mmCIF file of C-alpha atoms and ligand atoms in Angstrom:
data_model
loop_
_atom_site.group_PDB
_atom_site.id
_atom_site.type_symbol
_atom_site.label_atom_id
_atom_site.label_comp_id
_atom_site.label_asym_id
_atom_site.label_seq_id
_atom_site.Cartn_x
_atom_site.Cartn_y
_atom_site.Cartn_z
ATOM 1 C CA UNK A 1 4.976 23.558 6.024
ATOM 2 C CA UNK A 2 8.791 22.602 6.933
ATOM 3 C CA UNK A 3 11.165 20.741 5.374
ATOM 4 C CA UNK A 4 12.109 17.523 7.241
ATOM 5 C CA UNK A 5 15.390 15.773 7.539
ATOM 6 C CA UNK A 6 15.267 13.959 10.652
ATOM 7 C CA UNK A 7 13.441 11.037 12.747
ATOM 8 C CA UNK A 8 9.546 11.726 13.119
ATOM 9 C CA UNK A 9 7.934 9.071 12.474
ATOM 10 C CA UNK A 10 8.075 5.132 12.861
ATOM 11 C CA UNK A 11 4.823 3.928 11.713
ATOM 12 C CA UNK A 12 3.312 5.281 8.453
ATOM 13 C CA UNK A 13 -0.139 4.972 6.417
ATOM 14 C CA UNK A 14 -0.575 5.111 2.621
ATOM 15 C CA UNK A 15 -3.876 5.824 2.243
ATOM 16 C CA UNK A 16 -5.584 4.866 -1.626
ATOM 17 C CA UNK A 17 -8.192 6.150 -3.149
ATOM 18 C CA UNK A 18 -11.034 7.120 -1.227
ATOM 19 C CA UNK A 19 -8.999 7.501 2.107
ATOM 20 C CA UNK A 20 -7.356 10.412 1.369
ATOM 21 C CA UNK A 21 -9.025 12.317 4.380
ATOM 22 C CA UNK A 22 -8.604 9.179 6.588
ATOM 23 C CA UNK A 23 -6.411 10.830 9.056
ATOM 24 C CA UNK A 24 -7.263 15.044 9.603
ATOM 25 C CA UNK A 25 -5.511 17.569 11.565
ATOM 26 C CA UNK A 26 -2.204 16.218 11.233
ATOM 27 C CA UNK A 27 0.973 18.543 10.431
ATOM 28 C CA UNK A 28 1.966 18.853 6.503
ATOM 29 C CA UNK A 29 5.452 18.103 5.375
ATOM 30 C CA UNK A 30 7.303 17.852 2.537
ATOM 31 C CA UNK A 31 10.391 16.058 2.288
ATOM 32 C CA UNK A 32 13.450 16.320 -0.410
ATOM 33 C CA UNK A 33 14.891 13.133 -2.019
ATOM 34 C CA UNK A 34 16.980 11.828 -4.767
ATOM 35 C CA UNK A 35 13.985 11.034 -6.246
ATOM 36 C CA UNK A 36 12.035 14.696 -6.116
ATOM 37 C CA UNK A 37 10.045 16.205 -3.487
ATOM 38 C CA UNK A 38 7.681 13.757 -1.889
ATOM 39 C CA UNK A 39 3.997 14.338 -1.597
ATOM 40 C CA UNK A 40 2.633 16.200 1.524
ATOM 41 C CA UNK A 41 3.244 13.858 4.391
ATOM 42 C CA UNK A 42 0.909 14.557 7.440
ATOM 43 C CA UNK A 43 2.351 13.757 10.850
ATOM 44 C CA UNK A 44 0.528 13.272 13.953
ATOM 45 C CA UNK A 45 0.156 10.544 16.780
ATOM 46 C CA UNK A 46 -1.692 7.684 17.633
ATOM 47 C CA UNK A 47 -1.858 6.440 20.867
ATOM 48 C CA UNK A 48 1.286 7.757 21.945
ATOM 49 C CA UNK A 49 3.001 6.642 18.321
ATOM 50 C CA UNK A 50 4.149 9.488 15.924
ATOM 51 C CA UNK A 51 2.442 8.512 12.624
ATOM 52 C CA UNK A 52 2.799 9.502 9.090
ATOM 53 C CA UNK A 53 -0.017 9.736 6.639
ATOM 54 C CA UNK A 54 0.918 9.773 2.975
ATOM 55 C CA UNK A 55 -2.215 9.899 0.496
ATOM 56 C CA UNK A 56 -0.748 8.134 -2.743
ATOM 57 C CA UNK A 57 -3.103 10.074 -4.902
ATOM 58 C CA UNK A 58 -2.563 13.730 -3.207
ATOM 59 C CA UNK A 59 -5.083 15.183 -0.934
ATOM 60 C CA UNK A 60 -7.000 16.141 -3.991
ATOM 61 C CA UNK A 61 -6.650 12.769 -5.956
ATOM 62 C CA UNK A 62 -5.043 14.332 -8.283
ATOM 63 C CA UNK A 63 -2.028 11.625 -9.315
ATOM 64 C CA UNK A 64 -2.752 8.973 -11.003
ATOM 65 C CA UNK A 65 -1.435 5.448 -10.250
ATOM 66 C CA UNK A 66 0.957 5.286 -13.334
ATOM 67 C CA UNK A 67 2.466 8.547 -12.295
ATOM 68 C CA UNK A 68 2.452 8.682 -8.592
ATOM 69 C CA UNK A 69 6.255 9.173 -7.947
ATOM 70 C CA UNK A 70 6.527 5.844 -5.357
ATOM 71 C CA UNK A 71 10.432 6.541 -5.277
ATOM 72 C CA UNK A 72 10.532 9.825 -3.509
ATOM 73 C CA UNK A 73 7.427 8.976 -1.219
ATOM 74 C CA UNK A 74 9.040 5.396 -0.048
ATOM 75 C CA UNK A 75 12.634 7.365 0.232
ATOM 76 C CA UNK A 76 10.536 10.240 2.352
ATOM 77 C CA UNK A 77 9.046 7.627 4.830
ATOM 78 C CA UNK A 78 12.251 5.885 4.943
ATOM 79 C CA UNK A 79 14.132 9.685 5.963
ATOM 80 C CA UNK A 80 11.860 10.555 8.210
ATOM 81 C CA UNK A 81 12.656 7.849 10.287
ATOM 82 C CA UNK A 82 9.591 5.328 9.328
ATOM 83 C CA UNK A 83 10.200 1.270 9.544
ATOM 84 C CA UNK A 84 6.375 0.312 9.092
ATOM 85 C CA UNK A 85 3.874 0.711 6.536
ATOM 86 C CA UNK A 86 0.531 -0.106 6.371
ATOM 87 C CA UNK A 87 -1.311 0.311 3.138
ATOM 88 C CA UNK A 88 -4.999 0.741 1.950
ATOM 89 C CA UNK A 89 -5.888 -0.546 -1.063
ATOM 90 C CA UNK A 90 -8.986 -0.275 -3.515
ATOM 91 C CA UNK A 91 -9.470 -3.577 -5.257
ATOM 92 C CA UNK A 92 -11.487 -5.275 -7.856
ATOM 93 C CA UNK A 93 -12.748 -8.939 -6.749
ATOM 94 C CA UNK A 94 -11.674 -11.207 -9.550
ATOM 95 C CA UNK A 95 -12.052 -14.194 -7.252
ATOM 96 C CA UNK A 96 -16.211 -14.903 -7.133
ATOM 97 C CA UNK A 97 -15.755 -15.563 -3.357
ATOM 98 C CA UNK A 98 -15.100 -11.693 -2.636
ATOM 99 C CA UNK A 99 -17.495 -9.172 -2.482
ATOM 100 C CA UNK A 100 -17.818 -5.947 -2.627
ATOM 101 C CA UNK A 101 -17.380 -3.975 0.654
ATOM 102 C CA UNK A 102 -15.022 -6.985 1.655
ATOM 103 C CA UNK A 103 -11.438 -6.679 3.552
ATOM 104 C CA UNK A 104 -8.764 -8.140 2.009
ATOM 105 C CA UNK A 105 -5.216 -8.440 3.596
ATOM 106 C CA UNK A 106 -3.450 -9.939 0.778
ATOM 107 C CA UNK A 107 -0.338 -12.643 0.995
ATOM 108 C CA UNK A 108 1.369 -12.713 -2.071
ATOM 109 C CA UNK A 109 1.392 -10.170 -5.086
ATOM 110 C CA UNK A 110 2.012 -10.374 -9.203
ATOM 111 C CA UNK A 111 3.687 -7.898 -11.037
ATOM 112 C CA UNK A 112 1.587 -6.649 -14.220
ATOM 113 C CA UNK A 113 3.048 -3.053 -14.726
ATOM 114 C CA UNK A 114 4.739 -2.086 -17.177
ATOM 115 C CA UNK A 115 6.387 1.733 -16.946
ATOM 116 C CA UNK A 116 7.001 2.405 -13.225
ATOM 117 C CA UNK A 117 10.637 2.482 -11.742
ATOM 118 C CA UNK A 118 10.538 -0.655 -9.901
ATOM 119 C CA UNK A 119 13.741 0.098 -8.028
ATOM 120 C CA UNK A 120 16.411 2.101 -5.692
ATOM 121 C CA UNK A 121 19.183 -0.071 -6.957
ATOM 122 C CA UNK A 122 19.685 1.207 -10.980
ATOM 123 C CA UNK A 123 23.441 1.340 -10.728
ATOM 124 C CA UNK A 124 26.167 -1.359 -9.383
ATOM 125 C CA UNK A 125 26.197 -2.957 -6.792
ATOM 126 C CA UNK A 126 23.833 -5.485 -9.094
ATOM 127 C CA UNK A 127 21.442 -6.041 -5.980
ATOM 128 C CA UNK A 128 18.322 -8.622 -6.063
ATOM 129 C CA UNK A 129 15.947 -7.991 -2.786
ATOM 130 C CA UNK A 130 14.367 -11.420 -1.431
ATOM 131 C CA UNK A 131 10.990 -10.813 -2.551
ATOM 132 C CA UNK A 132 9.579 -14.879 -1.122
ATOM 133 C CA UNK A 133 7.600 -12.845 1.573
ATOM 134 C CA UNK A 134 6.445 -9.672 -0.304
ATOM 135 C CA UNK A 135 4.364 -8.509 2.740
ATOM 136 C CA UNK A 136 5.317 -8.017 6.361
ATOM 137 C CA UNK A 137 4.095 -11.264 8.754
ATOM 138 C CA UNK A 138 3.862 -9.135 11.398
ATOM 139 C CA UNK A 139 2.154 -6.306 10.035
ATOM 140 C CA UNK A 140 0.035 -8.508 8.213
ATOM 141 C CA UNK A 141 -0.917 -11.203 11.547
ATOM 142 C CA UNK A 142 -1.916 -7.516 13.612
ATOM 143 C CA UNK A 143 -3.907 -6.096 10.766
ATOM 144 C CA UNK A 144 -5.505 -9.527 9.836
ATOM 145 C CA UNK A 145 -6.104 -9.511 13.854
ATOM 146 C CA UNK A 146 -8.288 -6.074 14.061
ATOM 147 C CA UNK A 147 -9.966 -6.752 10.872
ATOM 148 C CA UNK A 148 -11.764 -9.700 12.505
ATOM 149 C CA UNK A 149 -12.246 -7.783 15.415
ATOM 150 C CA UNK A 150 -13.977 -4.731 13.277
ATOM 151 C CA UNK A 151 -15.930 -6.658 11.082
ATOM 152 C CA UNK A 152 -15.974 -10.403 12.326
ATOM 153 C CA UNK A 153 -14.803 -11.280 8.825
ATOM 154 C CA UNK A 154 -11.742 -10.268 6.526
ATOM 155 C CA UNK A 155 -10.089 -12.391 3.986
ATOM 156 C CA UNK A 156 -6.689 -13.264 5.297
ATOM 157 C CA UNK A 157 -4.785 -15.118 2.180
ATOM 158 C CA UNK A 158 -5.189 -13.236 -1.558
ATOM 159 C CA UNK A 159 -2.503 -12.694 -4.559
ATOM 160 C CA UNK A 160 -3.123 -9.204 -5.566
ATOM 161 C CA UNK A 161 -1.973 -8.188 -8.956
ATOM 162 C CA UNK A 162 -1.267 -5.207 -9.996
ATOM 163 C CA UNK A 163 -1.701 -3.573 -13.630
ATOM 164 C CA UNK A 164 -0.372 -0.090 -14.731
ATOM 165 C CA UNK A 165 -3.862 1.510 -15.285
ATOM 166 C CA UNK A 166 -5.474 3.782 -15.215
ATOM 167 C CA UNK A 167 -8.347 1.881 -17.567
ATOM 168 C CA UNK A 168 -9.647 -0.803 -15.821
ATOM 169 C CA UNK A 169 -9.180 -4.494 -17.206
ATOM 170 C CA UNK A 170 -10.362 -5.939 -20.007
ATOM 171 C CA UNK A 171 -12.293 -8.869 -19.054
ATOM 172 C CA UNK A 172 -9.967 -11.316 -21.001
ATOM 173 C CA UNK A 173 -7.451 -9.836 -18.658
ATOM 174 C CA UNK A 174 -9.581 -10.644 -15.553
ATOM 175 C CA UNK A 175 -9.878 -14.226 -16.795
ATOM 176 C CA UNK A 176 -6.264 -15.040 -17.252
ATOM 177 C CA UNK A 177 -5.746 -13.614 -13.573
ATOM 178 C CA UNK A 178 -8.279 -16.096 -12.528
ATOM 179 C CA UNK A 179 -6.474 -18.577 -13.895
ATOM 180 C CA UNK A 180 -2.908 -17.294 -12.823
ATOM 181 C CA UNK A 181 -4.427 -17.921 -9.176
ATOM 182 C CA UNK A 182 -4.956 -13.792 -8.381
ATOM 183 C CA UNK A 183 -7.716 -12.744 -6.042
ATOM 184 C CA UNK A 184 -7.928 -9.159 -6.545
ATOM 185 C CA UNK A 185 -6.353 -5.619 -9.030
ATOM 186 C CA UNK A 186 -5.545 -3.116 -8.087
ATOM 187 C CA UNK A 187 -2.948 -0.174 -9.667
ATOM 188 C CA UNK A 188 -0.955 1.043 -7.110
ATOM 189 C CA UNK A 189 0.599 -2.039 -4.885
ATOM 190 C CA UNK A 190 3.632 -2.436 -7.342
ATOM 191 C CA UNK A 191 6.139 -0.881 -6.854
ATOM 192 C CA UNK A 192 5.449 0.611 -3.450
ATOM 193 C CA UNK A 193 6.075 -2.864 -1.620
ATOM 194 C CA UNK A 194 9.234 -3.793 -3.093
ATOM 195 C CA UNK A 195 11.064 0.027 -2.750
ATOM 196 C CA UNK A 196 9.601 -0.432 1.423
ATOM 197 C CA UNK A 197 11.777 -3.737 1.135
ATOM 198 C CA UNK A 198 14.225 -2.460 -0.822
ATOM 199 C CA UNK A 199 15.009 -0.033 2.395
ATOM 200 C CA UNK A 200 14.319 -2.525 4.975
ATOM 201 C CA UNK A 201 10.992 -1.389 5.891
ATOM 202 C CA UNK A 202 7.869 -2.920 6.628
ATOM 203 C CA UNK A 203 4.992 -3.125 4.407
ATOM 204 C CA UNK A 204 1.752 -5.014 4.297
ATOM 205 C CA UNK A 205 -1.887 -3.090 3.192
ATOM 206 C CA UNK A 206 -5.922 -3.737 3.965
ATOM 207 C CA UNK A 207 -7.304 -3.758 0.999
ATOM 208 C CA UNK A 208 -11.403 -3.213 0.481
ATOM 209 C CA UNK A 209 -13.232 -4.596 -2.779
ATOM 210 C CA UNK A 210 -14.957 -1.422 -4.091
ATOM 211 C CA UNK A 211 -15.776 -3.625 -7.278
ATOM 212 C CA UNK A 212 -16.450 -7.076 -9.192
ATOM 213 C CA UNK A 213 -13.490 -7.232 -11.335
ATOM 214 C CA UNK A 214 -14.348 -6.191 -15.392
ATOM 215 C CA UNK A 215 -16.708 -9.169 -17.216
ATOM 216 C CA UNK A 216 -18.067 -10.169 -13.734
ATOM 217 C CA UNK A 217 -21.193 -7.492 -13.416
ATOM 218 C CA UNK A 218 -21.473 -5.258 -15.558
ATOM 219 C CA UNK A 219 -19.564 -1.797 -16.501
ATOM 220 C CA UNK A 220 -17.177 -0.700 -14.274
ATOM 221 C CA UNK A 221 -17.259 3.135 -12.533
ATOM 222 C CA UNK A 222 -14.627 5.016 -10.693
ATOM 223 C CA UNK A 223 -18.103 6.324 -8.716
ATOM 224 C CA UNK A 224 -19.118 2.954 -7.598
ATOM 225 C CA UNK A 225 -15.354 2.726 -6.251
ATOM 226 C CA UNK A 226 -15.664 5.845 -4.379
ATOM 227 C CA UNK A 227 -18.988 4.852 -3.082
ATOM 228 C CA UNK A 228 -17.372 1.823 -1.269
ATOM 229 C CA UNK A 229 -14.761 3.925 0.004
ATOM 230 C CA UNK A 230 -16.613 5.889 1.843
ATOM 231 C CA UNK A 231 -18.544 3.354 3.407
ATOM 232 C CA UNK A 232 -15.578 1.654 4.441
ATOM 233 C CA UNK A 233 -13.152 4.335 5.504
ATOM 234 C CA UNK A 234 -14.450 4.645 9.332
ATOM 235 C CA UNK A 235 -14.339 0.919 9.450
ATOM 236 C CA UNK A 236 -10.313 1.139 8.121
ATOM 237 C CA UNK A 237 -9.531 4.027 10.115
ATOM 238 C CA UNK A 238 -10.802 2.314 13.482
ATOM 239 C CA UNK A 239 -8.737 -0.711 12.119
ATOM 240 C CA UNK A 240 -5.504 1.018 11.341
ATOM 241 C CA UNK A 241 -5.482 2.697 14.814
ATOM 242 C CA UNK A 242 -6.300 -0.349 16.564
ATOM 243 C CA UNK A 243 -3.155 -2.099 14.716
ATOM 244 C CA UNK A 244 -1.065 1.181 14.890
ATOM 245 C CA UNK A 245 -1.309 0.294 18.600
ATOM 246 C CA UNK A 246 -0.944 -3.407 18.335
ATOM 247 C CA UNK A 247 2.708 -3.190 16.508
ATOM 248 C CA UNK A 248 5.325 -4.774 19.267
ATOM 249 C CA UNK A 249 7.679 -1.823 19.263
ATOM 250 C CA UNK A 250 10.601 -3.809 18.403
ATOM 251 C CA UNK A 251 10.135 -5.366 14.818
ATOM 252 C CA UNK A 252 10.439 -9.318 15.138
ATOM 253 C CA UNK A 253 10.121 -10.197 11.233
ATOM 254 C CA UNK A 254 13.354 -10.298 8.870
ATOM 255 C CA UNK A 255 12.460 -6.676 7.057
ATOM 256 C CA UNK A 256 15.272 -5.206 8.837
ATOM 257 C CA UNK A 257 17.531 -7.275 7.008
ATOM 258 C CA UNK A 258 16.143 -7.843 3.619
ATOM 259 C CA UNK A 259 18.903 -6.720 1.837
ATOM 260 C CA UNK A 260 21.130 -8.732 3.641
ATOM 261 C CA UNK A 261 21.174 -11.880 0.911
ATOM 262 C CA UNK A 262 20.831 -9.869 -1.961
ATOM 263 C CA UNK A 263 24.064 -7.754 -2.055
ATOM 264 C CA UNK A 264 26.834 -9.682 -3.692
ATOM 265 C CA UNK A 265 29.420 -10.538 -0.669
ATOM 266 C CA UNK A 266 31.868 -7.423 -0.351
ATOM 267 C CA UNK A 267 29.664 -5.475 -2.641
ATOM 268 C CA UNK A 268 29.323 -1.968 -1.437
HETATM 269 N N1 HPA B 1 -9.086 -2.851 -11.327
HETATM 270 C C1 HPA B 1 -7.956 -2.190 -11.021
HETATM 271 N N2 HPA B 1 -7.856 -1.376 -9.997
HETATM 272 C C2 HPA B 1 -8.927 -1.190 -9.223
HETATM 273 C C3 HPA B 1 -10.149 -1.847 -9.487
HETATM 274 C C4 HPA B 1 -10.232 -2.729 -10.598
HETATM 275 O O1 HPA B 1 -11.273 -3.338 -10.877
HETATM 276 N N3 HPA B 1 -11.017 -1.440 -8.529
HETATM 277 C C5 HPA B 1 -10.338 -0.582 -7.724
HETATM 278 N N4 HPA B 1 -9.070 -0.426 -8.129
#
């Protein structure tokens, strides 16, 4: 392993659980931040890109989603010279529409956590990221784009929300995020997309229902979400590297400049 400090990467992948093996043979990194070392990064290339692969969880699944340290890995892809992300997700269905085994590439996200440092900006300059669009368009239109191509169906508008975990929901819980208009939980999409804005990066994630969402069918088992996973990982991988060479090299969406409206004018 070697410490890295310099531009490597452009495009990275934050694989969830279940896809922690989605991308073998790549070279392991670790990179220093502010925030603490990262997790191991692996680097590699696809189709002439250099990629970075970041399992959220570890390789061995060993973090859990309340404790994964998003700071230092977001910082890490940002130092290593990354501008996109693209995320996989395990979520429960809490509409009835979804399925399990479904795609999801989500739209719009609500914030249910409760302990997780949500931000890079803790000190002044008081600084309030635009947060209207909380996933990439264009991440989102080419990963929408090779879903339908993999699988002929993918669900291409959902509000994900997230909850701190790492019990399930309670199935009162599930209802009121029916009625709040959410799709699908997961635990680890907050705050992982709003530190990749915070640092002008892109960020949008394929998620895949591994489960019916608590009160809908029955107990819920971290086996039966591991199960899915693994049916579905070959399907994400082929759709990640499809997009991975989809992305226009030059980004056209307003990521770049996300922080642009929320520093106070002359702030620092
Ligand atoms: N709830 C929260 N997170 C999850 C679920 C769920 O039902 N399934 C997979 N990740």
């Amino acid at each position: 392993m070697r410490a890295a400090d310099e531009k490597i990467a452009d495009i990275a992948i934050i694989g969830g659980t279940g896809l922690e093996e989605l991308f073998e043979g790549f070279e392991a990194i670790n990179v220093g931040t502010p925030y603490g070392l990262s997790y191991t990064i692996f680097i590699g290339e696809i189709h002439g890109r250099r990629v970075a692969f970041l399992p959220r969880h570890g390789k061995k699944h060993s973090i859990p989603p309340h404790k994964i340290n998003y700071r230092a890995n977001i910082y890490a892809l940002h130092k290593i010279g990354v501008e996109r992300i693209i995320a996989t997700n395990a979520v429960g269905a809490i509409n009835l529409n979804f399925k399990p085994g479904d795609l999801v590439v989500p739209h719009d996200l609500v914030d249910f956590t409760k302990q997780r440092q949500l931000t890079f900006y803790d000190q002044a300059p008081v600084v309030h990221v635009d947060f209207t669009e909380p996933y990439c368009p264009e991440v989102r239109k080419v990963l929408i784009e090779k879903a339908r191509d993999e699988t002929g169906a993918v669900h291409e508008k959902a509000v994900y929300v997230c909850t701190e975990g790492p019990r399930f929901e309670t199935p009162a819980e599930i209802r009121m995020f029916r009625a709040l208009g959410c799709d699908i939980v997961g635990m680890t999409g907050v705050p992982e997309s709003i530190l990749a804005r915070e640092l002008g990066m892109c960020y949008a994630t394929i998620c895949f229902v591994s489960n019916m969402a608590a009160g809908i069918s029955g107990k819920l088992t971290y086996e039966e979400v591991l199960e899915i996973s693994r049916i579905v990982m070959p399907k994400i991988r082929r759709i990640i590297v499809a997009a991975i060479s989809a992305l226009p090299k030059i980004r056209g969406c307003s990521c770049p400049s996300a922080l642009a409206s929320g520093k106070p004018s002359g702030g620092a």
